[in-house]
CSV table of C-alpha atoms in Angstrom, one decimal:
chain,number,residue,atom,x,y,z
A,1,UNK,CA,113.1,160.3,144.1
A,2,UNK,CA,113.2,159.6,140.5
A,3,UNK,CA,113.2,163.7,138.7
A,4,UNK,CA,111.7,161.9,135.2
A,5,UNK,CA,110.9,164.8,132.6
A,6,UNK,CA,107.9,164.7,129.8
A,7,UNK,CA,111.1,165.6,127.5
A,8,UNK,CA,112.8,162.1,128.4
A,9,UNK,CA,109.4,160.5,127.9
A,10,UNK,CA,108.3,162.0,124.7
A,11,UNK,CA,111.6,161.0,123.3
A,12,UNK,CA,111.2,157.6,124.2
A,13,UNK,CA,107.8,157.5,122.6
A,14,UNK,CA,109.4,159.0,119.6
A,15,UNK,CA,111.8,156.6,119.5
A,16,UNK,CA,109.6,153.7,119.7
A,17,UNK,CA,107.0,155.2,117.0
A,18,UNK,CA,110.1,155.9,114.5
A,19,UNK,CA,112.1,153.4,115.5
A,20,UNK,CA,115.6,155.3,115.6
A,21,UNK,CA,116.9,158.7,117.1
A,22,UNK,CA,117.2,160.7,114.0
A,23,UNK,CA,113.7,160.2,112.9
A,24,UNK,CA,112.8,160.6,115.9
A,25,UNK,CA,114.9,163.8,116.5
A,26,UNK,CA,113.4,165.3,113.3
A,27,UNK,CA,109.7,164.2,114.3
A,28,UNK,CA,110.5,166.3,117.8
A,29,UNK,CA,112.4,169.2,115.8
A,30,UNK,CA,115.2,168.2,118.5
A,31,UNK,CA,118.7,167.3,117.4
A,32,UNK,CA,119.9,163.9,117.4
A,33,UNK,CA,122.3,164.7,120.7
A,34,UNK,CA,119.8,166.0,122.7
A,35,UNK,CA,117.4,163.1,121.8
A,36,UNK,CA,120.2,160.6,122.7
A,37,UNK,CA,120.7,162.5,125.9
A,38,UNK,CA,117.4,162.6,126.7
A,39,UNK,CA,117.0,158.7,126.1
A,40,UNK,CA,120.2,157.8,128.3
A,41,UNK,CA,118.9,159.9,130.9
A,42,UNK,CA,115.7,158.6,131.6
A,43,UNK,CA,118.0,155.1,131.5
A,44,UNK,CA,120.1,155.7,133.7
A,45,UNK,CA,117.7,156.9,136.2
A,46,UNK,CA,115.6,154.1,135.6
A,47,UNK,CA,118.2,151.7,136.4
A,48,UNK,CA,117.4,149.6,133.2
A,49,UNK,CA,117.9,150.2,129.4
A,50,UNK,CA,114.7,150.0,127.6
A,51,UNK,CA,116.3,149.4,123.9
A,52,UNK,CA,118.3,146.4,122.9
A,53,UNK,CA,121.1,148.2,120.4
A,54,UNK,CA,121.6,145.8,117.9
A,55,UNK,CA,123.4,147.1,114.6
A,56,UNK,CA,122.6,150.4,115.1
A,57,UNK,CA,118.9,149.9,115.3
A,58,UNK,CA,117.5,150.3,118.7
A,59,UNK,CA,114.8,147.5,119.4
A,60,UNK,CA,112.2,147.8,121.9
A,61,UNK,CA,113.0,145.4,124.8
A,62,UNK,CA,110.9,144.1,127.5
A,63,UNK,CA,111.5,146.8,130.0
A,64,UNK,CA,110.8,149.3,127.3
A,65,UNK,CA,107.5,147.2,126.6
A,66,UNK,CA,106.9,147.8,130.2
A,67,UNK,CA,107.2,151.5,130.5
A,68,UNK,CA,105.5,152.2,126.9
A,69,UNK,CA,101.7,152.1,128.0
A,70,UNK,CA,102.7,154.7,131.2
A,71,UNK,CA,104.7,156.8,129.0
A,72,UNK,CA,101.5,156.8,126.3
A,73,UNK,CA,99.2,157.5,128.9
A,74,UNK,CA,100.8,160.0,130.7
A,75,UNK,CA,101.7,162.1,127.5
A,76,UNK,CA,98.0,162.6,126.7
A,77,UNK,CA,97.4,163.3,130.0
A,78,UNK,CA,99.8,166.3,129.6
A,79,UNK,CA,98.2,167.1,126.5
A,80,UNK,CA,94.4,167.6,128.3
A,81,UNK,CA,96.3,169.6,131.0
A,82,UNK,CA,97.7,171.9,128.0
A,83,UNK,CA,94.5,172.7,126.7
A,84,UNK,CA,92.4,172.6,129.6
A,85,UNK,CA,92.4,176.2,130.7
A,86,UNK,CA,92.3,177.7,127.1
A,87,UNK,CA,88.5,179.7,126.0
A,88,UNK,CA,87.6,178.1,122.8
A,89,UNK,CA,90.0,175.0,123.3
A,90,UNK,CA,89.0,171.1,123.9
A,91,UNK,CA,91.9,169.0,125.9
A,92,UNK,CA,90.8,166.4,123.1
A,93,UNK,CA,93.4,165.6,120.7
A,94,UNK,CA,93.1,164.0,117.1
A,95,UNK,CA,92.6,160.2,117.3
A,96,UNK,CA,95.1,157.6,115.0
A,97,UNK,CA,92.1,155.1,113.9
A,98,UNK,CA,93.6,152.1,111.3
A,99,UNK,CA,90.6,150.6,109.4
A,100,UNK,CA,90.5,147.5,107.1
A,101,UNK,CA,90.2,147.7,103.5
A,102,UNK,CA,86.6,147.4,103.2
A,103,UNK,CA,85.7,149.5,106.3
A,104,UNK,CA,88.3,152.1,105.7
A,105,UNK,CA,86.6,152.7,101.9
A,106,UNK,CA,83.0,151.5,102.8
A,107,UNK,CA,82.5,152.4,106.5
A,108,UNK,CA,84.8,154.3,108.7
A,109,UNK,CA,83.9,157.6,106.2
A,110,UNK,CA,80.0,157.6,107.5
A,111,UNK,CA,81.0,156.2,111.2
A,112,UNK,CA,83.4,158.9,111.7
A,113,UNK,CA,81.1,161.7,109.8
A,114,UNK,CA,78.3,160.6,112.4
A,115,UNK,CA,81.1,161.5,114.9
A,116,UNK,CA,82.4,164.9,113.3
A,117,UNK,CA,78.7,165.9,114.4
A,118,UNK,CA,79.3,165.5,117.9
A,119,UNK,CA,82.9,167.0,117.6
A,120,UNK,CA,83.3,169.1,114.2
A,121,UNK,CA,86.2,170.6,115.3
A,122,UNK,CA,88.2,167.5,115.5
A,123,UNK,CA,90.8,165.9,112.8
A,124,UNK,CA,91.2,162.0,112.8
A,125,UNK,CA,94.2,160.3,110.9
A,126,UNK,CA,92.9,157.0,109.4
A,127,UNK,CA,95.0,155.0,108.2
A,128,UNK,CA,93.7,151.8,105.5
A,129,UNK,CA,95.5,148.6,105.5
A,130,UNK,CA,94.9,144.7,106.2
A,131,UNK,CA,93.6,143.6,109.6
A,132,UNK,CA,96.9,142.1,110.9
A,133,UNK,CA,98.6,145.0,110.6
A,134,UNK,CA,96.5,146.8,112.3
A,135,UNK,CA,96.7,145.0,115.3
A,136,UNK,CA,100.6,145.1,115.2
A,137,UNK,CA,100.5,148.6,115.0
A,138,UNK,CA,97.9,148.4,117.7
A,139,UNK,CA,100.2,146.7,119.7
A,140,UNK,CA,102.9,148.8,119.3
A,141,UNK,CA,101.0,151.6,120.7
A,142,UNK,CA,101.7,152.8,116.8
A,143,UNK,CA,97.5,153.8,116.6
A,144,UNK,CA,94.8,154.4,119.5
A,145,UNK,CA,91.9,152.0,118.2
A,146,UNK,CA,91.2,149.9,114.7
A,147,UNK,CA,87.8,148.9,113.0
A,148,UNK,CA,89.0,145.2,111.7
A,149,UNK,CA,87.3,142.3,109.6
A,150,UNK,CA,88.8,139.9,111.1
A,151,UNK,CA,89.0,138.5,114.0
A,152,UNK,CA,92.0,138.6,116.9
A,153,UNK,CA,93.3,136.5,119.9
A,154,UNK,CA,96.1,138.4,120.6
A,155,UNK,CA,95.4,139.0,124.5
A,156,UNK,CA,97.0,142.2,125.0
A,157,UNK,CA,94.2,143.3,122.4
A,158,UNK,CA,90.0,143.9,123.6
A,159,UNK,CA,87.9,143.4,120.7
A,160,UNK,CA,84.5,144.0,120.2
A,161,UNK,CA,82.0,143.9,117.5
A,162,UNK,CA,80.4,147.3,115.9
A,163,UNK,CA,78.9,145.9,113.4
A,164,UNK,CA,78.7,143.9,110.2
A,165,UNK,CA,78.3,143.2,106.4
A,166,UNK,CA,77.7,140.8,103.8
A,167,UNK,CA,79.8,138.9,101.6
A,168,UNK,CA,79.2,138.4,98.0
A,169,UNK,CA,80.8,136.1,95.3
A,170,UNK,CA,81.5,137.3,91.8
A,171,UNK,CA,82.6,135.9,89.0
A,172,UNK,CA,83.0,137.3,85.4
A,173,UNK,CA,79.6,138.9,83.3
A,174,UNK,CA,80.4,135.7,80.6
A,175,UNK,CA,80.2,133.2,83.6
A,176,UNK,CA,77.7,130.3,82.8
A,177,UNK,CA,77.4,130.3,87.0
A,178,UNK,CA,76.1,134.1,87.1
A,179,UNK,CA,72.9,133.4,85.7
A,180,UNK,CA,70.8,134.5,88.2
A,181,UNK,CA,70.1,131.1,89.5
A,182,UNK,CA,71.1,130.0,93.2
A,183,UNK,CA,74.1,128.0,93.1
A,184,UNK,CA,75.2,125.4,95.4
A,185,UNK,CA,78.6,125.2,96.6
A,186,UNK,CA,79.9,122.0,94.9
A,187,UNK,CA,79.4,124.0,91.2
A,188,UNK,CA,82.4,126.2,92.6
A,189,UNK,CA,84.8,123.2,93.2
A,190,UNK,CA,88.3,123.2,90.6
A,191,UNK,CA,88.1,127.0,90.3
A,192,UNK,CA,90.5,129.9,90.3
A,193,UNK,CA,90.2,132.0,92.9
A,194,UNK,CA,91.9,135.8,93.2
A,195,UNK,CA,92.6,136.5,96.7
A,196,UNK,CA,93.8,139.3,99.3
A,197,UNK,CA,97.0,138.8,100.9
A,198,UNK,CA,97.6,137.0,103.9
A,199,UNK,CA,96.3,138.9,107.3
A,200,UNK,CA,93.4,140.0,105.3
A,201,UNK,CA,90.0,139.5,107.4
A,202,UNK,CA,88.5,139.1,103.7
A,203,UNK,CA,91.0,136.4,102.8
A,204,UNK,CA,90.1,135.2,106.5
A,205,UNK,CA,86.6,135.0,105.6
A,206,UNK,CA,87.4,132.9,102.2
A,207,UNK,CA,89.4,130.6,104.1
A,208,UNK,CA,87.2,129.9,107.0
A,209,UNK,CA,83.9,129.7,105.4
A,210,UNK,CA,84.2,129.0,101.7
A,211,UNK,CA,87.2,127.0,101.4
A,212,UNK,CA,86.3,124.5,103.8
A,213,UNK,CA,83.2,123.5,101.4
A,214,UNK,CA,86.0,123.0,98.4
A,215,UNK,CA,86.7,119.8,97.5
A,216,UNK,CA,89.7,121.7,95.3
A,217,UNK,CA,90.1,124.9,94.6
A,218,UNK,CA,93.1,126.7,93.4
A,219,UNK,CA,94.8,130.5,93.6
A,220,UNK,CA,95.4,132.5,90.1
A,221,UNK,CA,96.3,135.6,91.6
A,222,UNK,CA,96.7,137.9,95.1
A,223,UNK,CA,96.0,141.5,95.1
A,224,UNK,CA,95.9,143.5,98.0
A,225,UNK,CA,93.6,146.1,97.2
A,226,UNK,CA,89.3,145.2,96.3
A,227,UNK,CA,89.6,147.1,92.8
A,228,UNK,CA,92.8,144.9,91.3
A,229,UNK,CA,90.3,142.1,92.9
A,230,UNK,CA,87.5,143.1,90.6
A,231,UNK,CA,89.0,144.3,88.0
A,232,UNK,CA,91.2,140.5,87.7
A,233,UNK,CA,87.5,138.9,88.0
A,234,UNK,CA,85.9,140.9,85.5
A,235,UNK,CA,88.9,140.0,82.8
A,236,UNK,CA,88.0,136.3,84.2
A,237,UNK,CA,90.9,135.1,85.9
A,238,UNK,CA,89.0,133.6,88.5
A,239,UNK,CA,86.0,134.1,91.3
A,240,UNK,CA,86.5,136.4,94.5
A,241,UNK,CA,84.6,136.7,98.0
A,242,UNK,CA,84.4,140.0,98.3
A,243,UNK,CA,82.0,142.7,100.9
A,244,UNK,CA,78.9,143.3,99.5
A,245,UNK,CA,79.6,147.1,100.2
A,246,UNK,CA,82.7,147.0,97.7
A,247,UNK,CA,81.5,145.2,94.7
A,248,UNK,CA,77.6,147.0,94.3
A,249,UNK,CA,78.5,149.7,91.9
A,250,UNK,CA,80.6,146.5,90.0
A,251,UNK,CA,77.8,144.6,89.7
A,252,UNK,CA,75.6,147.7,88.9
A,253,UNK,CA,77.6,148.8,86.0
A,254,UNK,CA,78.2,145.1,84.6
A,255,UNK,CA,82.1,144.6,85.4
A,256,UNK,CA,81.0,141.5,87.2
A,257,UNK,CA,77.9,139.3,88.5
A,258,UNK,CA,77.0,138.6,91.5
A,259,UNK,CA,77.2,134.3,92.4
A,260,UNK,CA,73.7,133.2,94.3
A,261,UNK,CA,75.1,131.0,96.8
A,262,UNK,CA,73.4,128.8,99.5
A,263,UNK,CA,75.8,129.5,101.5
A,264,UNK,CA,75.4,131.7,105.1
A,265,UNK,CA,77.7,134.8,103.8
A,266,UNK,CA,77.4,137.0,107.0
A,267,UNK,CA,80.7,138.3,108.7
A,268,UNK,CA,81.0,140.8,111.5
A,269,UNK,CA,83.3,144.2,112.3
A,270,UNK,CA,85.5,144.6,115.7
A,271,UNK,CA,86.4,147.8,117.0
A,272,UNK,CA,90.1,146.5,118.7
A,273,UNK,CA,92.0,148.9,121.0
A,274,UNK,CA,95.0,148.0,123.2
A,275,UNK,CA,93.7,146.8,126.8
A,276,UNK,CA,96.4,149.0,128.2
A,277,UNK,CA,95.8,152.0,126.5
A,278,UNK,CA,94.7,155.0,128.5
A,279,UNK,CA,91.4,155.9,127.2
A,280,UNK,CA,91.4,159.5,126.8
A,281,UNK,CA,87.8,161.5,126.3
A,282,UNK,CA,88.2,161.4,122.7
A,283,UNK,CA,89.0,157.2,122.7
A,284,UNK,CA,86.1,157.2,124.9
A,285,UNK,CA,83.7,159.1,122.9
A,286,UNK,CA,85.0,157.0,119.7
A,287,UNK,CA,84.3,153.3,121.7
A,288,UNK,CA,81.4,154.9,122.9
A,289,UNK,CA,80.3,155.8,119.5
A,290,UNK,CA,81.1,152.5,117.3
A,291,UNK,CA,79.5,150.7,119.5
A,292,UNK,CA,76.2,152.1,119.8
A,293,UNK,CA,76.2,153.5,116.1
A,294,UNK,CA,73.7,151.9,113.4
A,295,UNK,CA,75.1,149.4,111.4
A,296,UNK,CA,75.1,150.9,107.8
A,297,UNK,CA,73.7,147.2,106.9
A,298,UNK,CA,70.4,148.5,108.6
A,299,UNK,CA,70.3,152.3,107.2
Protein backbone atom coordinates (compact mmCIF):
# COMPACT_ATOMS: atom_id res chain seq x y z
CA UNK A 1 0.00 0.00 0.00
CA UNK A 2 1.18 3.27 -1.29
CA UNK A 3 2.01 5.57 2.43
CA UNK A 4 1.48 9.09 0.06
CA UNK A 5 1.73 12.20 2.56
CA UNK A 6 -0.29 15.71 2.01
CA UNK A 7 3.52 17.09 2.40
CA UNK A 8 4.64 15.14 -0.85
CA UNK A 9 1.44 16.35 -2.52
CA UNK A 10 1.48 19.92 -1.55
CA UNK A 11 5.02 20.04 -2.80
CA UNK A 12 4.13 18.82 -6.02
CA UNK A 13 1.37 21.35 -6.40
CA UNK A 14 3.90 23.94 -5.38
CA UNK A 15 6.03 22.90 -7.86
CA UNK A 16 3.69 22.91 -10.57
CA UNK A 17 2.24 26.50 -9.57
CA UNK A 18 5.91 28.00 -9.33
CA UNK A 19 7.41 26.02 -11.68
CA UNK A 20 10.79 25.14 -9.79
CA UNK A 21 11.78 23.88 -6.22
CA UNK A 22 13.13 26.99 -4.79
CA UNK A 23 10.15 29.00 -5.48
CA UNK A 24 8.35 26.55 -4.47
CA UNK A 25 10.36 25.93 -1.28
CA UNK A 26 10.04 29.55 -0.29
CA UNK A 27 6.17 29.58 -1.22
CA UNK A 28 5.95 26.42 1.42
CA UNK A 29 8.52 28.15 3.99
CA UNK A 30 10.39 24.58 3.38
CA UNK A 31 13.96 24.34 2.26
CA UNK A 32 14.85 23.44 -1.11
CA UNK A 33 16.22 19.78 0.24
CA UNK A 34 13.26 18.92 1.85
CA UNK A 35 11.06 19.99 -1.14
CA UNK A 36 13.35 17.90 -3.48
CA UNK A 37 12.99 15.02 -0.99
CA UNK A 38 9.57 15.33 -0.75
CA UNK A 39 9.08 15.40 -4.73
CA UNK A 40 11.47 12.18 -5.21
CA UNK A 41 9.52 10.52 -2.72
CA UNK A 42 6.20 10.62 -3.80
CA UNK A 43 8.15 9.44 -7.33
CA UNK A 44 9.59 6.87 -6.36
CA UNK A 45 6.58 5.47 -4.71
CA UNK A 46 4.63 6.16 -7.52
CA UNK A 47 6.67 4.26 -9.83
CA UNK A 48 6.74 7.19 -12.44
CA UNK A 49 8.41 10.71 -12.48
CA UNK A 50 5.93 13.34 -13.00
CA UNK A 51 8.48 16.16 -14.20
CA UNK A 52 10.50 16.01 -17.37
CA UNK A 53 14.08 17.78 -16.09
CA UNK A 54 15.21 19.56 -18.89
CA UNK A 55 17.99 22.33 -18.15
CA UNK A 56 17.33 22.63 -14.83
CA UNK A 57 13.65 23.53 -15.26
CA UNK A 58 11.34 20.87 -14.28
CA UNK A 59 8.34 20.57 -16.80
CA UNK A 60 5.18 19.05 -16.10
CA UNK A 61 4.88 15.70 -17.97
CA UNK A 62 1.97 13.61 -18.75
CA UNK A 63 2.00 11.60 -15.67
CA UNK A 64 2.28 14.70 -13.69
CA UNK A 65 -0.80 16.07 -15.84
CA UNK A 66 -2.43 12.95 -14.55
CA UNK A 67 -2.00 13.21 -10.94
CA UNK A 68 -2.42 17.23 -10.78
CA UNK A 69 -6.42 17.35 -10.68
CA UNK A 70 -6.30 14.50 -7.58
CA UNK A 71 -3.60 16.22 -5.95
CA UNK A 72 -5.83 19.76 -6.35
CA UNK A 73 -8.74 18.20 -5.21
CA UNK A 74 -7.60 16.32 -2.43
CA UNK A 75 -5.61 19.42 -0.91
CA UNK A 76 -8.83 21.33 -0.56
CA UNK A 77 -10.42 18.60 0.79
CA UNK A 78 -7.82 18.69 3.61
CA UNK A 79 -8.28 22.21 3.83
CA UNK A 80 -12.43 21.85 4.70
CA UNK A 81 -11.31 19.01 7.16
CA UNK A 82 -8.91 21.74 8.90
CA UNK A 83 -11.56 24.16 9.44
CA UNK A 84 -14.44 22.00 9.90
CA UNK A 85 -14.58 21.54 13.64
CA UNK A 86 -13.46 25.18 14.48
CA UNK A 87 -16.55 27.75 16.26
CA UNK A 88 -16.53 30.74 14.22
CA UNK A 89 -14.67 29.06 11.24
CA UNK A 90 -16.01 28.18 7.51
CA UNK A 91 -13.99 25.05 5.71
CA UNK A 92 -14.30 27.65 2.70
CA UNK A 93 -11.21 28.92 1.49
CA UNK A 94 -10.46 32.10 -0.73
CA UNK A 95 -11.28 31.52 -4.46
CA UNK A 96 -8.40 32.42 -7.46
CA UNK A 97 -11.01 34.04 -10.01
CA UNK A 98 -9.05 35.51 -13.51
CA UNK A 99 -11.32 37.96 -15.23
CA UNK A 100 -10.95 39.66 -18.65
CA UNK A 101 -10.15 43.15 -19.07
CA UNK A 102 -13.48 44.57 -19.45
CA UNK A 103 -15.14 42.23 -16.82
CA UNK A 104 -12.37 42.38 -14.41
CA UNK A 105 -12.75 46.60 -14.42
CA UNK A 106 -16.49 46.66 -15.37
CA UNK A 107 -18.09 43.55 -13.89
CA UNK A 108 -16.46 41.04 -11.66
CA UNK A 109 -16.34 44.19 -8.83
CA UNK A 110 -20.42 44.22 -8.55
CA UNK A 111 -20.69 40.16 -9.26
CA UNK A 112 -18.35 39.42 -6.61
CA UNK A 113 -19.86 42.33 -4.17
CA UNK A 114 -23.29 40.63 -4.69
CA UNK A 115 -21.42 37.51 -3.41
CA UNK A 116 -19.47 39.15 -0.40
CA UNK A 117 -23.19 39.42 0.87
CA UNK A 118 -23.69 35.97 1.04
CA UNK A 119 -20.18 35.32 2.43
CA UNK A 120 -18.60 38.68 3.88
CA UNK A 121 -16.05 37.04 5.54
CA UNK A 122 -14.47 35.71 2.49
CA UNK A 123 -11.22 37.14 0.41
CA UNK A 124 -11.12 36.39 -3.46
CA UNK A 125 -7.83 36.98 -5.47
CA UNK A 126 -8.77 38.26 -8.96
CA UNK A 127 -6.51 38.41 -11.14
CA UNK A 128 -7.16 40.87 -14.75
CA UNK A 129 -5.67 39.83 -17.98
CA UNK A 130 -6.68 38.64 -21.68
CA UNK A 131 -9.04 35.73 -22.11
CA UNK A 132 -6.35 33.24 -23.45
CA UNK A 133 -4.53 33.50 -20.61
CA UNK A 134 -6.91 32.84 -18.56
CA UNK A 135 -7.76 29.62 -19.85
CA UNK A 136 -4.01 28.60 -19.76
CA UNK A 137 -3.77 29.27 -16.39
CA UNK A 138 -7.11 27.63 -16.08
CA UNK A 139 -5.65 24.68 -17.43
CA UNK A 140 -2.85 24.61 -15.50
CA UNK A 141 -4.83 24.34 -12.42
CA UNK A 142 -2.95 28.00 -11.88
CA UNK A 143 -6.78 29.57 -10.92
CA UNK A 144 -10.24 27.87 -9.81
CA UNK A 145 -12.77 29.56 -12.31
CA UNK A 146 -12.45 32.67 -15.04
CA UNK A 147 -15.28 35.23 -16.30
CA UNK A 148 -13.95 35.47 -20.17
CA UNK A 149 -15.11 37.54 -23.31
CA UNK A 150 -14.30 35.29 -25.47
CA UNK A 151 -15.11 32.22 -26.31
CA UNK A 152 -13.08 28.60 -25.78
CA UNK A 153 -12.94 25.05 -27.32
CA UNK A 154 -10.33 23.81 -25.34
CA UNK A 155 -12.13 20.46 -24.15
CA UNK A 156 -10.60 20.00 -20.88
CA UNK A 157 -12.34 23.51 -20.26
CA UNK A 158 -16.66 23.82 -19.37
CA UNK A 159 -17.83 27.12 -20.33
CA UNK A 160 -20.92 28.68 -19.85
CA UNK A 161 -22.42 31.95 -20.36
CA UNK A 162 -23.22 34.51 -17.21
CA UNK A 163 -23.96 37.17 -19.05
CA UNK A 164 -23.33 39.91 -21.62
CA UNK A 165 -22.61 43.49 -22.96
CA UNK A 166 -22.57 45.70 -25.66
CA UNK A 167 -20.03 46.76 -28.01
CA UNK A 168 -19.52 50.23 -29.10
CA UNK A 169 -17.28 51.88 -31.82
CA UNK A 170 -15.49 55.14 -31.29
CA UNK A 171 -13.69 57.21 -33.17
CA UNK A 172 -12.11 60.68 -32.37
CA UNK A 173 -14.55 63.96 -31.15
CA UNK A 174 -13.18 65.70 -34.74
CA UNK A 175 -14.48 62.59 -36.70
CA UNK A 176 -16.78 63.63 -39.61
CA UNK A 177 -18.41 59.85 -38.90
CA UNK A 178 -19.40 60.71 -35.19
CA UNK A 179 -22.07 63.00 -36.04
CA UNK A 180 -24.77 61.41 -34.49
CA UNK A 181 -26.02 59.92 -37.66
CA UNK A 182 -26.22 55.95 -38.12
CA UNK A 183 -23.49 54.78 -40.14
CA UNK A 184 -23.37 51.88 -42.30
CA UNK A 185 -20.52 49.64 -42.30
CA UNK A 186 -18.93 50.32 -45.83
CA UNK A 187 -18.14 54.25 -44.41
CA UNK A 188 -15.63 52.39 -42.09
CA UNK A 189 -13.71 50.56 -44.94
CA UNK A 190 -9.61 51.90 -45.47
CA UNK A 191 -9.44 52.93 -41.76
CA UNK A 192 -6.99 52.64 -38.95
CA UNK A 193 -7.87 50.59 -36.45
CA UNK A 194 -6.12 50.33 -32.63
CA UNK A 195 -6.48 46.96 -31.37
CA UNK A 196 -5.96 44.62 -28.14
CA UNK A 197 -3.43 42.01 -28.42
CA UNK A 198 -3.91 38.82 -29.63
CA UNK A 199 -6.02 36.31 -27.19
CA UNK A 200 -8.16 39.30 -26.38
CA UNK A 201 -12.05 38.25 -26.52
CA UNK A 202 -12.32 42.16 -27.48
CA UNK A 203 -9.89 41.75 -30.41
CA UNK A 204 -11.94 38.39 -30.85
CA UNK A 205 -15.00 40.27 -31.24
CA UNK A 206 -13.33 42.87 -33.83
CA UNK A 207 -12.16 40.08 -35.83
CA UNK A 208 -15.20 38.00 -36.00
CA UNK A 209 -17.89 40.48 -36.45
CA UNK A 210 -16.49 43.73 -37.81
CA UNK A 211 -13.72 42.74 -39.86
CA UNK A 212 -15.43 40.42 -41.89
CA UNK A 213 -17.65 43.45 -43.23
CA UNK A 214 -14.19 45.32 -44.29
CA UNK A 215 -13.38 45.38 -47.62
CA UNK A 216 -9.81 46.83 -46.13
CA UNK A 217 -8.94 47.92 -43.14
CA UNK A 218 -5.59 48.38 -41.61
CA UNK A 219 -3.87 48.23 -37.81
CA UNK A 220 -2.05 51.61 -36.48
CA UNK A 221 -1.48 50.45 -33.12
CA UNK A 222 -1.99 47.46 -30.28
CA UNK A 223 -2.50 48.21 -26.72
CA UNK A 224 -3.30 45.84 -24.20
CA UNK A 225 -5.09 47.75 -21.81
CA UNK A 226 -8.94 49.83 -22.83
CA UNK A 227 -7.46 53.30 -21.54
CA UNK A 228 -4.14 53.35 -24.03
CA UNK A 229 -7.12 52.19 -26.44
CA UNK A 230 -9.02 55.34 -25.81
CA UNK A 231 -6.71 57.53 -25.12
CA UNK A 232 -4.81 56.47 -28.91
CA UNK A 233 -8.48 57.13 -30.43
CA UNK A 234 -9.19 60.32 -28.86
CA UNK A 235 -5.56 61.77 -30.22
CA UNK A 236 -7.07 60.11 -33.62
CA UNK A 237 -4.87 57.36 -34.56
CA UNK A 238 -7.63 55.32 -35.60
CA UNK A 239 -11.28 53.76 -34.56
CA UNK A 240 -11.67 50.95 -31.77
CA UNK A 241 -14.49 48.37 -30.79
CA UNK A 242 -14.57 48.61 -27.51
CA UNK A 243 -17.42 47.32 -24.37
CA UNK A 244 -19.89 49.74 -24.03
CA UNK A 245 -19.22 49.51 -20.14
CA UNK A 246 -15.56 50.81 -20.68
CA UNK A 247 -15.88 53.70 -22.98
CA UNK A 248 -19.37 55.58 -21.23
CA UNK A 249 -17.54 58.01 -19.05
CA UNK A 250 -15.18 58.62 -22.52
CA UNK A 251 -17.86 59.42 -24.42
CA UNK A 252 -19.58 61.41 -21.50
CA UNK A 253 -16.68 63.64 -20.88
CA UNK A 254 -15.95 64.23 -24.75
CA UNK A 255 -12.49 62.15 -25.18
CA UNK A 256 -14.31 60.32 -27.92
CA UNK A 257 -17.71 59.74 -29.80
CA UNK A 258 -19.56 57.02 -29.99
CA UNK A 259 -19.97 55.50 -34.12
CA UNK A 260 -23.92 54.63 -34.84
CA UNK A 261 -23.48 51.53 -36.55
CA UNK A 262 -26.10 49.17 -38.25
CA UNK A 263 -24.33 46.63 -37.25
CA UNK A 264 -25.66 43.76 -34.46
CA UNK A 265 -22.96 44.74 -31.64
CA UNK A 266 -23.99 42.19 -28.88
CA UNK A 267 -21.38 39.81 -27.38
CA UNK A 268 -21.73 37.44 -24.42
CA UNK A 269 -19.62 36.48 -20.99
CA UNK A 270 -18.53 32.67 -20.03
CA UNK A 271 -17.82 31.73 -16.63
CA UNK A 272 -14.99 28.79 -17.64
CA UNK A 273 -13.70 26.40 -14.89
CA UNK A 274 -11.61 23.25 -15.51
CA UNK A 275 -13.97 20.11 -16.04
CA UNK A 276 -11.76 18.29 -13.64
CA UNK A 277 -11.58 20.54 -10.96
CA UNK A 278 -13.05 19.50 -7.62
CA UNK A 279 -15.72 21.96 -6.98
CA UNK A 280 -15.41 22.86 -3.53
CA UNK A 281 -18.55 24.74 -1.59
CA UNK A 282 -17.00 27.99 -2.25
CA UNK A 283 -16.51 27.08 -6.45
CA UNK A 284 -20.00 25.94 -6.05
CA UNK A 285 -21.53 28.82 -4.49
CA UNK A 286 -19.39 31.10 -7.13
CA UNK A 287 -20.91 28.84 -10.35
CA UNK A 288 -23.93 28.87 -8.59
CA UNK A 289 -23.89 32.53 -8.24
CA UNK A 290 -22.66 33.80 -11.92
CA UNK A 291 -24.98 31.99 -13.24
CA UNK A 292 -28.10 32.95 -11.76
CA UNK A 293 -26.89 36.64 -11.11
CA UNK A 294 -28.58 39.72 -13.12
CA UNK A 295 -26.80 40.80 -15.89
CA UNK A 296 -25.57 44.34 -15.04
CA UNK A 297 -26.86 45.09 -18.83
CA UNK A 298 -30.43 44.67 -17.21
CA UNK A 299 -29.90 46.63 -13.75
Amino acid sequence: MLNISLKQLNVFFSITQHGSLTCAANALCLSKSAVSMALSELEKQLGTALFDRVNNRLILNLEGRTLLPLADELIARANEISTLFTEGSSSLSSLRIGASETIGNQVAPYLLGDLAKQAPDKLHRLFISNSAAICEKLLDYELDAGLIEGTTTHPELISQVFSGDEMAIIAASSSPLADGKKVSISQLNNQPWVLREPGSGTREFFLHSIAPNLTDWHESVELNTTEAIINSVSAGLGFACLSQLAVGSAIADGRVKAIQLDVEMKRQFYLVYHKQKYLNPQLSRLISHCLNWQPLIQR
